[in-house]
Coordinates of C-alpha atoms and ligand atoms in Angstrom, one line a residue:
X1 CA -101.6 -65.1 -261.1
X2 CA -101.1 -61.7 -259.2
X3 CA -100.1 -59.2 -261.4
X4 CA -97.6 -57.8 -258.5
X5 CA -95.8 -61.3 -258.4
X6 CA -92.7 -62.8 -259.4
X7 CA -92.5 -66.7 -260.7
X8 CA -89.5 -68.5 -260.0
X9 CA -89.2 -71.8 -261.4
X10 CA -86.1 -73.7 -260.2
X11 CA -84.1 -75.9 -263.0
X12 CA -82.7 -78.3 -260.4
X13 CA -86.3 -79.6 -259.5
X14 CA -88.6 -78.4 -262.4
X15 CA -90.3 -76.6 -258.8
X16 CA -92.4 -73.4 -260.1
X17 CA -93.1 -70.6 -257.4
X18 CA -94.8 -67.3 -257.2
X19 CA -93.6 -64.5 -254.8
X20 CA -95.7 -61.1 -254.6
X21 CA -93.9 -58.0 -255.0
X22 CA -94.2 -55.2 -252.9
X23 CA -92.7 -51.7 -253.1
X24 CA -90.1 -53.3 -256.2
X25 CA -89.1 -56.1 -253.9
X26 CA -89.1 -59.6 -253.4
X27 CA -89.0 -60.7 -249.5
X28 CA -85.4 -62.8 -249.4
X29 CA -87.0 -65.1 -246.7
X30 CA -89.7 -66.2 -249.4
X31 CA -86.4 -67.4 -251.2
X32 CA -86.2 -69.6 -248.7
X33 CA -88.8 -71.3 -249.7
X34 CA -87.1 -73.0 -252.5
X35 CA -85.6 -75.9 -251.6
X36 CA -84.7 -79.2 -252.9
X37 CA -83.7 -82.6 -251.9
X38 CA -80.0 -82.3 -251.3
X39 CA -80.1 -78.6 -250.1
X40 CA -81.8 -78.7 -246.7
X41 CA -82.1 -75.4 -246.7
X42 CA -83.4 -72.5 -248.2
X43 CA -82.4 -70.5 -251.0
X44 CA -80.5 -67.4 -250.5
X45 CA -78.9 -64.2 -252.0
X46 CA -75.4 -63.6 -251.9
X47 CA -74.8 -59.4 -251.9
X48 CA -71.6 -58.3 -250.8
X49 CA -71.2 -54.9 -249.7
X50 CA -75.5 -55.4 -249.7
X51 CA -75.3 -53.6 -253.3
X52 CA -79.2 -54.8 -253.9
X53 CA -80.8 -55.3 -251.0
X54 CA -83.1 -53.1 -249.1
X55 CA -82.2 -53.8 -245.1
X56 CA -84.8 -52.0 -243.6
X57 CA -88.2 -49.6 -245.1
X58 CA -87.0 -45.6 -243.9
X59 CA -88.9 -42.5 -244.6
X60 CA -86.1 -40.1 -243.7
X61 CA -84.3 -40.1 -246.8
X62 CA -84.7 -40.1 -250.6
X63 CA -82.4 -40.6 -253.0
X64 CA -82.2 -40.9 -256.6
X65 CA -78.6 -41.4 -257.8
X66 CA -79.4 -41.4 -261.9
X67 CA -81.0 -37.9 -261.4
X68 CA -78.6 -37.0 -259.2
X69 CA -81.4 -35.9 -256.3
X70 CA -81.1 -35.7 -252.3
X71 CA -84.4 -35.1 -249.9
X72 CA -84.6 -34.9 -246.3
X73 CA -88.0 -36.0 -245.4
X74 CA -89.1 -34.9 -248.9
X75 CA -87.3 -31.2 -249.1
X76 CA -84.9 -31.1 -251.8
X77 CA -81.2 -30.3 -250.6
X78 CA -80.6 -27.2 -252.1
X79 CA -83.5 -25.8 -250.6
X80 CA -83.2 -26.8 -247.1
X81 CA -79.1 -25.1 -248.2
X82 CA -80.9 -21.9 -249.1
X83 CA -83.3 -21.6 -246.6
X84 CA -82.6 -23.9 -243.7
X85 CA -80.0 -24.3 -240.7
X86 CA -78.3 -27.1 -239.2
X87 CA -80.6 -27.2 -236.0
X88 CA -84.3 -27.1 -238.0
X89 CA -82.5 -29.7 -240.4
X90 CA -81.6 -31.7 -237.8
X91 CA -85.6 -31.2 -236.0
X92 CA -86.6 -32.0 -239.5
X93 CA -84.7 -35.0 -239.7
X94 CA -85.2 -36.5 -236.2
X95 CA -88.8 -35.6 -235.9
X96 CA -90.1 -35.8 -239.2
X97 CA -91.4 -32.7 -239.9
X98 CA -89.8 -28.8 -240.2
X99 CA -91.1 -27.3 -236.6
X100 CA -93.1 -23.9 -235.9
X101 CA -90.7 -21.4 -234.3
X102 CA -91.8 -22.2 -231.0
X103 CA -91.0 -25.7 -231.4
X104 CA -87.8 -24.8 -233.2
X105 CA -87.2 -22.6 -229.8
X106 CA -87.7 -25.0 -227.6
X107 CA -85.2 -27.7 -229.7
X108 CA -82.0 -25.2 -230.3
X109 CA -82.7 -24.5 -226.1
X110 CA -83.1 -28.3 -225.5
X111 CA -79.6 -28.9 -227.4
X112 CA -78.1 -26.3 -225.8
X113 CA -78.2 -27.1 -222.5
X114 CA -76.6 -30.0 -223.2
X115 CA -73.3 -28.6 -225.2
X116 CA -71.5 -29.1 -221.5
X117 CA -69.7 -32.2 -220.8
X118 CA -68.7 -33.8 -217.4
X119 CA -65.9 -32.3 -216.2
X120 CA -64.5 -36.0 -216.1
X121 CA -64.7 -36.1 -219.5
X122 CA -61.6 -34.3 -219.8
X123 CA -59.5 -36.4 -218.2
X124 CA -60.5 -39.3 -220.5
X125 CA -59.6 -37.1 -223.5
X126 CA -56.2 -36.0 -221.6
X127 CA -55.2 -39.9 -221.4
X128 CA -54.7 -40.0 -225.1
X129 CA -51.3 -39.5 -226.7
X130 CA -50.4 -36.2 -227.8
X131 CA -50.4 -37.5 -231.5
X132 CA -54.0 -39.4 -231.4
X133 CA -56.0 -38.7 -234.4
X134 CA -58.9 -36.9 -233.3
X135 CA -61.4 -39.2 -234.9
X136 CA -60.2 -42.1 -232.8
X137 CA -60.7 -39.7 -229.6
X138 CA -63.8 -38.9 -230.8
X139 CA -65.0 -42.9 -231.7
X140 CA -63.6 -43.3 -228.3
X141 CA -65.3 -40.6 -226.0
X142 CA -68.7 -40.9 -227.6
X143 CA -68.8 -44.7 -226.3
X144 CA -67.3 -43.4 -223.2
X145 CA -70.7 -41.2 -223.0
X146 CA -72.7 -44.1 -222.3
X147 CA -71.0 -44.9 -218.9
X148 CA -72.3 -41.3 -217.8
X149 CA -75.5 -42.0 -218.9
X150 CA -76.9 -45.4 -217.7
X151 CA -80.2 -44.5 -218.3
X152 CA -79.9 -44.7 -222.5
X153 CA -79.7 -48.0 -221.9
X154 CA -83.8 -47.7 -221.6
X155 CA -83.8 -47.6 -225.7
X156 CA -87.8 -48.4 -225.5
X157 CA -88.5 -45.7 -223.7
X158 CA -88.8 -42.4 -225.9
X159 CA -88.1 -39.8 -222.9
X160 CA -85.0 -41.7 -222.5
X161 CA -84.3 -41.7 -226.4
X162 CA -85.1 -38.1 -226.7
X163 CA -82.4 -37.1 -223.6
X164 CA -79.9 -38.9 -225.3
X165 CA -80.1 -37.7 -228.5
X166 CA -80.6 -33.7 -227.0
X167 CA -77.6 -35.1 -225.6
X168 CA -75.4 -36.1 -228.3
X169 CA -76.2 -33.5 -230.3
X170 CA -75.7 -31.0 -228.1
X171 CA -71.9 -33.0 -227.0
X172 CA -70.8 -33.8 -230.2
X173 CA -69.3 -30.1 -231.6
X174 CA -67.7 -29.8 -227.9
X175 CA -66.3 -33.1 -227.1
X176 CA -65.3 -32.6 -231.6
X177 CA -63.2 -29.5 -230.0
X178 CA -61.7 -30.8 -226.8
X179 CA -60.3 -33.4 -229.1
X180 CA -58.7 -31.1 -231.4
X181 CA -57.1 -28.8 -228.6
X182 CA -55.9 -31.9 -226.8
X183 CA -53.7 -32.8 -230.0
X184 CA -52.5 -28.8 -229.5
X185 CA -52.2 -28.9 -226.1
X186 CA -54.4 -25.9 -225.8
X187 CA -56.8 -25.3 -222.7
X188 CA -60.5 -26.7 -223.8
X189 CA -62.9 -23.8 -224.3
X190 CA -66.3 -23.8 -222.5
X191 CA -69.4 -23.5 -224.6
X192 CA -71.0 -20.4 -224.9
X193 CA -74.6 -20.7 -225.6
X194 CA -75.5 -17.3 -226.8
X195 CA -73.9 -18.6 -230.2
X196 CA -75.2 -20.4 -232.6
X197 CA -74.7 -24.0 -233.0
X198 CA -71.6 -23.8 -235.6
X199 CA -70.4 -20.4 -234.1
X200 CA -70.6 -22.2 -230.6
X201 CA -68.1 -24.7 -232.3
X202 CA -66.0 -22.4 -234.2
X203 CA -65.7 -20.6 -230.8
X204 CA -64.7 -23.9 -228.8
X205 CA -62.0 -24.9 -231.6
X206 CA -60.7 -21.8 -231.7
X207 CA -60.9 -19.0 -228.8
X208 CA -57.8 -17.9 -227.7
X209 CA -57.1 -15.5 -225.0
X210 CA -60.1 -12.8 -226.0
X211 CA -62.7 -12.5 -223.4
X212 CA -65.5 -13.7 -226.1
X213 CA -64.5 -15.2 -229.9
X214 CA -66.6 -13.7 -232.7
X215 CA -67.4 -15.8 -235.4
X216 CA -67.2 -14.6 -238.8
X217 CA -71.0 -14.5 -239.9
X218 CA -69.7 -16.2 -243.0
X219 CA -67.8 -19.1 -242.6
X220 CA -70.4 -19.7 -239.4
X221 CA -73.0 -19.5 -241.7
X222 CA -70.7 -21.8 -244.5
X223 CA -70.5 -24.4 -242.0
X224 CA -74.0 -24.7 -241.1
X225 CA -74.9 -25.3 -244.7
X226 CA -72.2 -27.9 -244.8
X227 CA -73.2 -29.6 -241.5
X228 CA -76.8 -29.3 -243.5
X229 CA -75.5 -31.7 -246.3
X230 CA -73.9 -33.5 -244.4
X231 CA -76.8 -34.6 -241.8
X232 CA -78.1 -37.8 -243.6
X233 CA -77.8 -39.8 -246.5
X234 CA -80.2 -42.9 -246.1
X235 CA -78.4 -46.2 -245.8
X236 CA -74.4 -45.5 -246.3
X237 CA -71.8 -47.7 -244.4
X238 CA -72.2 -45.6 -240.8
X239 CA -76.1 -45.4 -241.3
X240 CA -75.8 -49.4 -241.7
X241 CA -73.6 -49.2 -238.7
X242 CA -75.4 -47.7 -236.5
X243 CA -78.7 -49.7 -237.6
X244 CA -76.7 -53.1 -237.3
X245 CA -74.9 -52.2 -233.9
X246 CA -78.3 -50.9 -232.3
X247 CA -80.6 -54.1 -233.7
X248 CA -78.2 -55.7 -230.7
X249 CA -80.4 -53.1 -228.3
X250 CA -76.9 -51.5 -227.2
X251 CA -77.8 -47.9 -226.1
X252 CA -77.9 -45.0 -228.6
X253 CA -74.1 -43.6 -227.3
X254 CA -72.1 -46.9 -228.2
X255 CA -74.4 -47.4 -231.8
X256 CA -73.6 -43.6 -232.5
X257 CA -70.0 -44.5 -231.6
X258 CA -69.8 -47.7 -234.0
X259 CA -71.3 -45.2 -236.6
X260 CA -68.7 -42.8 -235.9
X261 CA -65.9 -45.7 -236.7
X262 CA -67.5 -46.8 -239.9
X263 CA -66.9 -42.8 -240.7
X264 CA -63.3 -43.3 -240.2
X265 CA -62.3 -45.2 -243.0
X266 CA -61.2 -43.3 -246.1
X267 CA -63.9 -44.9 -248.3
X268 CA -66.4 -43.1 -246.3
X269 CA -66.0 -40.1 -244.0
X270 CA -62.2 -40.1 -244.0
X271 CA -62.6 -39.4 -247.7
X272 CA -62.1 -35.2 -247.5
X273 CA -59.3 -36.2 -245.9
X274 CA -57.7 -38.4 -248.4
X275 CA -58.9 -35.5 -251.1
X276 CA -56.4 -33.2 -249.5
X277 CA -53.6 -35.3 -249.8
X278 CA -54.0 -36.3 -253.1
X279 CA -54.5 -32.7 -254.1
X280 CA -51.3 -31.7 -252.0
X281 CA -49.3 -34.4 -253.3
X282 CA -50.5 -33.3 -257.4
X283 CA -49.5 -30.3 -256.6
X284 CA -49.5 -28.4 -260.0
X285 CA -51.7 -28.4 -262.8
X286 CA -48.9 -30.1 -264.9
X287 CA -49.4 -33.4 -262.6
X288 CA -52.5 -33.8 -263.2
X289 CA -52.3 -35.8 -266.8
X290 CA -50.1 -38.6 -264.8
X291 CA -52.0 -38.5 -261.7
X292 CA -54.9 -39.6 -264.1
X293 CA -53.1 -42.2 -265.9
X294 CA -52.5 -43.6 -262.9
X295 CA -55.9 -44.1 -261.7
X296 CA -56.6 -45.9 -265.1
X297 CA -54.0 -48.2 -264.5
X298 CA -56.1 -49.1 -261.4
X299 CA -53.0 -48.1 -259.4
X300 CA -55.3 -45.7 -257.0
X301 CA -58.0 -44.2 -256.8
X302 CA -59.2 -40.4 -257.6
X303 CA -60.5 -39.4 -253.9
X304 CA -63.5 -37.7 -253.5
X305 CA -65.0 -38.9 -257.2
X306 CA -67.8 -41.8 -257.2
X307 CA -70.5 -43.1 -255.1
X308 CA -72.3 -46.5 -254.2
X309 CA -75.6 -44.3 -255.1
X310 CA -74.9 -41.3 -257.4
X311 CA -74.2 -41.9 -261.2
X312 CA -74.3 -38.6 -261.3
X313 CA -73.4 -35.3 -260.4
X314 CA -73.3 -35.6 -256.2
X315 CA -76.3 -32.3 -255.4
X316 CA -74.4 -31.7 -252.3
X317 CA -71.3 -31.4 -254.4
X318 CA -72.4 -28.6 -256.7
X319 CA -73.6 -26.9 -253.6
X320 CA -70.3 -27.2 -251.7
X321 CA -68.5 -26.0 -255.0
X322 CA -70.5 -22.3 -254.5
X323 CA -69.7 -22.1 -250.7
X324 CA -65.9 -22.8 -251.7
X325 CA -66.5 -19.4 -253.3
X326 CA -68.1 -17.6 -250.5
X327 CA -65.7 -18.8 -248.3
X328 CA -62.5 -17.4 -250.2
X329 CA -64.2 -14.1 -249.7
X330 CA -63.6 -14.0 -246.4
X331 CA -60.1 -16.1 -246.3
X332 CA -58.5 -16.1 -249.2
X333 CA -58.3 -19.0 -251.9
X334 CA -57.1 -22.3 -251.3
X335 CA -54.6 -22.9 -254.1
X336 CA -55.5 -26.4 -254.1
X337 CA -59.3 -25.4 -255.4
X338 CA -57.3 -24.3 -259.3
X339 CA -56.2 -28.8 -259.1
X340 CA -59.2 -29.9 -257.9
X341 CA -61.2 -27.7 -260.4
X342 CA -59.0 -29.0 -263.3
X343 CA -59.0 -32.6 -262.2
X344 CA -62.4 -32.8 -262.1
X345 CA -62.7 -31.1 -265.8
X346 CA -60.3 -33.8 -267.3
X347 CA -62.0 -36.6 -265.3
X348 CA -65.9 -35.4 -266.6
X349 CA -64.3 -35.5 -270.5
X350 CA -62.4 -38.6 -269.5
X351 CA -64.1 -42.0 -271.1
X352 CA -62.9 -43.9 -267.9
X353 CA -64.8 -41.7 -265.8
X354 CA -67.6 -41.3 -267.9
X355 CA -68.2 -45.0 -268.3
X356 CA -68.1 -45.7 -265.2
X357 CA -70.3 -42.9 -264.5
X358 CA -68.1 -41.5 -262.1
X359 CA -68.3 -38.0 -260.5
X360 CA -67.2 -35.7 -258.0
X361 CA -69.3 -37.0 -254.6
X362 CA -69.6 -34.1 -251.2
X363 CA -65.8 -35.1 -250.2
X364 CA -64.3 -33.9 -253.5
X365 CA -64.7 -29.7 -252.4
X366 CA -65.7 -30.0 -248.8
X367 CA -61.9 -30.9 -247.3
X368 CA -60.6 -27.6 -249.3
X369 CA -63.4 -25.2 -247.7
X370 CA -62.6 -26.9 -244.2
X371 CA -58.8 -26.1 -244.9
X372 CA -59.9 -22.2 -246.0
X373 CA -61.2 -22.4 -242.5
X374 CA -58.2 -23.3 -240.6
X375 CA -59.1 -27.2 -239.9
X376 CA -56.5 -29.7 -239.8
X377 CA -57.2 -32.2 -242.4
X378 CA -57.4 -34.9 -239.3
X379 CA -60.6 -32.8 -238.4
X380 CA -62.5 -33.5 -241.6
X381 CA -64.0 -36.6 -240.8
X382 CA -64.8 -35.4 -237.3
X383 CA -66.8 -32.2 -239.2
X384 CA -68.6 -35.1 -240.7
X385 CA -69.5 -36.9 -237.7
X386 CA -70.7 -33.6 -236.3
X387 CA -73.7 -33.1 -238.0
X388 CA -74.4 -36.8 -239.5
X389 CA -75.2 -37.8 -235.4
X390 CA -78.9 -36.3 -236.2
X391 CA -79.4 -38.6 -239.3
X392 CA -77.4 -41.6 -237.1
X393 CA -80.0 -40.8 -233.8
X394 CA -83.2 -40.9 -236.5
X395 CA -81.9 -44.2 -238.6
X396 CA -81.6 -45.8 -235.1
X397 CA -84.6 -44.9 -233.6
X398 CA -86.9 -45.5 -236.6
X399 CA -85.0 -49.3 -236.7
X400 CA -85.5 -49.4 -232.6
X401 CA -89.4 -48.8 -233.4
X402 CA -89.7 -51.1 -236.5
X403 CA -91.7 -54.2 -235.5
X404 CA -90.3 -56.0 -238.7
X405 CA -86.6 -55.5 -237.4
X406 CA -84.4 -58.2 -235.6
X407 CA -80.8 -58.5 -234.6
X408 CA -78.5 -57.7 -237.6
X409 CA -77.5 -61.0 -238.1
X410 CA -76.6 -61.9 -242.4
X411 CA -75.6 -65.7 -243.5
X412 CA -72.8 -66.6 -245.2
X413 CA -71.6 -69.3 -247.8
X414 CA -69.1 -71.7 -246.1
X415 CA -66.4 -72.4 -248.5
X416 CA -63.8 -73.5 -245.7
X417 CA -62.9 -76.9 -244.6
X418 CA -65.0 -80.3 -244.4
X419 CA -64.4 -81.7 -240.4
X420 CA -61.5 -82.8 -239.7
X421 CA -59.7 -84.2 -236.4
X422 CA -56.8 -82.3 -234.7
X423 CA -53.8 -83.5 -235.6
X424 CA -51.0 -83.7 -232.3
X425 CA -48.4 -80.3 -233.2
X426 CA -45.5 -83.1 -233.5
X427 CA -47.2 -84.6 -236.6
X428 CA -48.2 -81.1 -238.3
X429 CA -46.4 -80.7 -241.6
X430 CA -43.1 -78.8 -241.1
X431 CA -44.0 -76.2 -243.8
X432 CA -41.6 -72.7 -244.3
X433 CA -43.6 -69.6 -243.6
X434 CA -43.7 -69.0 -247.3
X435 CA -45.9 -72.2 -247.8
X436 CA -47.8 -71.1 -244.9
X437 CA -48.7 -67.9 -246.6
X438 CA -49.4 -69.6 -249.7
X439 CA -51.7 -71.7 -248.1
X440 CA -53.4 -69.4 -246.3
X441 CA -56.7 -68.0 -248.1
X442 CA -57.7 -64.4 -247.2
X443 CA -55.8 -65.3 -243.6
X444 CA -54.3 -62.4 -241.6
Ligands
CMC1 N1 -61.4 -43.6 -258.8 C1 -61.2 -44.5 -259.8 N2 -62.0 -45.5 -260.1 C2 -63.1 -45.7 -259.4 C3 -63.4 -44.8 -258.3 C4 -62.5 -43.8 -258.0 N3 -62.8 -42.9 -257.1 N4 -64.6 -45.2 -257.8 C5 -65.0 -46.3 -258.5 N5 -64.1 -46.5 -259.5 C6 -64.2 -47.6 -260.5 C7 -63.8 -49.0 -259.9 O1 -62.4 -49.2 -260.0 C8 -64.7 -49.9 -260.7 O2 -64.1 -50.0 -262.0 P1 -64.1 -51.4 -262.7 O3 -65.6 -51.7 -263.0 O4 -63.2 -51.3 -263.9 O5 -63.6 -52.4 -261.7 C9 -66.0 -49.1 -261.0 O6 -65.5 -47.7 -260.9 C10 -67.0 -49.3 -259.9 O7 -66.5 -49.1 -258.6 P2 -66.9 -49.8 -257.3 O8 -65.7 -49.9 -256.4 O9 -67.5 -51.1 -257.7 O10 -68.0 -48.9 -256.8 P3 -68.6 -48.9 -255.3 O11 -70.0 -48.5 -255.4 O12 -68.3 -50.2 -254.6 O13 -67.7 -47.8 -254.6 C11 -67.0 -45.8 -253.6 C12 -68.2 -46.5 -254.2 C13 -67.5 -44.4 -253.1 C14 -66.4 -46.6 -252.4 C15 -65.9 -45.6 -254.7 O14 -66.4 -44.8 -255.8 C16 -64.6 -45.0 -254.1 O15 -63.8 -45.7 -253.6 N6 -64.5 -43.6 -254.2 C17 -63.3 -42.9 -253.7 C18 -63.6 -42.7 -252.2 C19 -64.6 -41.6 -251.9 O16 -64.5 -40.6 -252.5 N7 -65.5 -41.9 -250.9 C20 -66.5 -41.0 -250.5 C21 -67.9 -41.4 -250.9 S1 -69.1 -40.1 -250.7 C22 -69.1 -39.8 -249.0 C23 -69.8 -40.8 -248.3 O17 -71.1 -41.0 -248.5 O18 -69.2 -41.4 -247.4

């Protein structure tokens, strides 16, 4: 027997079986394997939310949540913090390797050709409400990007996949921008490409009426390191987003896009947003004891604390905690830094915490730097989708190149109804819309 093998032996048929086991996993499909005379088919697992199950082999990120470490292509976080910015990160990420300067030349010039946007493009964004959160605009635009760009649809050619992701990296902080000033009613700001990436941004958000904006060298510089932590972190919802969307072969604009709604929600990228309010809505330092108490009763959650992965200490957290500091400097403290400093000291002594091995994650400081800055809290996620589009463009194109891939397509257990015949409306029980609703199992 292989020593790199698992044996199975099913109870229901006395059936032994040996699977090999490669890279700490079993192939599901072997599963399948194990059948027996009233079960046609196969074995399976059932993983909701895929806690255990590896959907693809990646070599762009490593993560080891018990030790609490992050790696880009194997370069520990904090140093690519220190050392690195968002651009050579993103070169890093997309290609594989950290790039000689010409090469690094000839990438920031490659993205920013392409920070412009079709003038057309504003008129899209103009047709939203005045009120529209800026995520939504930006979920929508992005998929509006593929109707300029027919060619992406030619996702096996790499010319065509390295346009469009020059492309949307170069779009994303502009068309991020037009959405905000749309929700102002200001005039959208060109890019000016003698900046740096995040100054370019900074300058597009907020320009006013001088001839050129000057970004301050530190909160540019703070929001580079931030776009850095924020450019990948392997398979996360919008990572498995834009992997499942794109096994479909749907160009790179409208899998970015689905990537960019998985963001939304307030269990992923929408969670520095949901940080803010809680912290507002503590308020003082005296809260804080019932605002914990209430987590424990499993009445809510405490934002920005926990993660699928890290049973510890979030690396990109303790970095974002030091730029907090560095940002001050130049603007002032946040007031809401004091709670979330002192919520996170109760929660870390806390038993229900520390059970559950639960710990500030990079959405617990981030939303308070971002507000420092002058961002609307509906901006956060959208500061998130930003730089996460590099690690979006490289988990697509290493799934578009994967032989062993196929359409995302999962099973499921049918629990619902045997067959039944339609029954004429007139003979349909006359049931009150109570009954209906009591009836009705996980229903809309
Ligand atoms: N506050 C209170 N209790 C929590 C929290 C929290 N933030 N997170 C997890 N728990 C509890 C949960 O109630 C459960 O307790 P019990 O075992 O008694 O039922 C236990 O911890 C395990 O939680 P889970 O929901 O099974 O864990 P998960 O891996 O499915 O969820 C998570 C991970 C990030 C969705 C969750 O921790 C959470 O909702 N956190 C708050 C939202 C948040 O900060 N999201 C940002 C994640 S990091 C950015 C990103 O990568 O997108």
């Amino acid at each position: 027997m292989a020593k790199d093998s698992l044996t199975v032996t099913d109870n229901r048929t006395g059936k032994t079986y040996e699977f090999p086991i490669e890279d700490n996993t079993i192939r599901a499909m072997d599963l399948g394997k194990i059948t027996t005379q009233d079960e046609e088919e196969g074995l399976r697992t059932y993983d909701p939310g895929l806690v255990n199950t590896a959907a693809c082999k990646s070599q762009i990120t490593y993560i080891d949540g018990d030790k609490g470490i992050l790696r880009y292509r194997g370069y520990p976080i904090e140093e690519l913090a220190e050392h690195s910015n968002y651009l050579e990160t993103a070169y890093l990420i997309v290609k594989g390797e950290l790039p000689n300067q010409e090469h690094l030349d000839a990438w920031a010039h490659n993205i920013t050709m392409h920070t412009m946007v079709h003038q057309n493009l504003e008129k899209f964004i103009d047709g939203f409400r005045y009120d529209a959160h800026p995520m939504g605009m930006l979920v929508s635009t992005i998929a509006a990007l593929s109707t300029y760009y027919p060619d992406a649809t030619d996702i096996f050619s790499v010319d065509s996949r390295r346009v469009q992701a020059r492309r949307l990296i170069g779009k994303m902080p502009t068309m991020a921008a037009m959405c905000y000033r749309h929700s102002l009613g200001l005039p959208f700001v060109l890019p000016d490409n003698d900046l740096s990436y995040t100054g370019n941004f900074l300058s597009m958000m907020f320009k006013m009426t001088e001839l050129r904006y000057e970004p301050k060298p530190v909160l540019e510089r703070a929001l580079d390191v931030l776009f850095i932590l924020h450019a990948d972190h392997e398979q996360n919802c919008s990572a498995n987003a834009v992997r499942a969307v794109g096994s479909s072969q749907v160009d790179q604009y409208c899998a970015v896009a689905a990537a960019t709604a998985a963001l939304y929600g307030p269990l992923h990228g929408g969670a520095n947003e949901a940080v803010i309010r809680m912290l507002t809505e503590i308020a003082t330092l005296e809260n804080i004891p019932r605002f914990i108490e209430s987590v424990k009763a499993g009445e809510r959650r405490l934002m920005g604390f926990g993660h699928r992965i890290y049973k510890n200490y979030d690396p990109r957290a303790r970095i974002i905690k030091q730029v907090a500091y560095e940002v001050f400097e130049e603007t002032g403290k946040n007031p809401l830094i004091d709670i979330a400093i002192e919520l996170e000291r109760i929660a870390l002594e806390d038993e229900y915490f520390v059970t559950r091995k639960l710990y500030p994650n990079v959405d617990f400081y981030s939303g308070i730097i971002y507000q420092a800055m002058g961002f609307p809290v509906a901006m956060f996620p959208v500061l998130f989708a930003i730089p996460r589009t590099s690690g979006w463009l490289a988990q697509w194109a290493e799934m578009v190149q994967d032989e062993e891939q196929k359409i995302t397509r999962p099973r499921q257990i049918y629990l619902g109804e045997g067959k039944r015949s339609f029954t004429p409306i007139s003979d349909r029980p006359d049931l009150t819309i109570q009954e209906v609703r009591h009836h009705a199992y996980r229903r809309l």
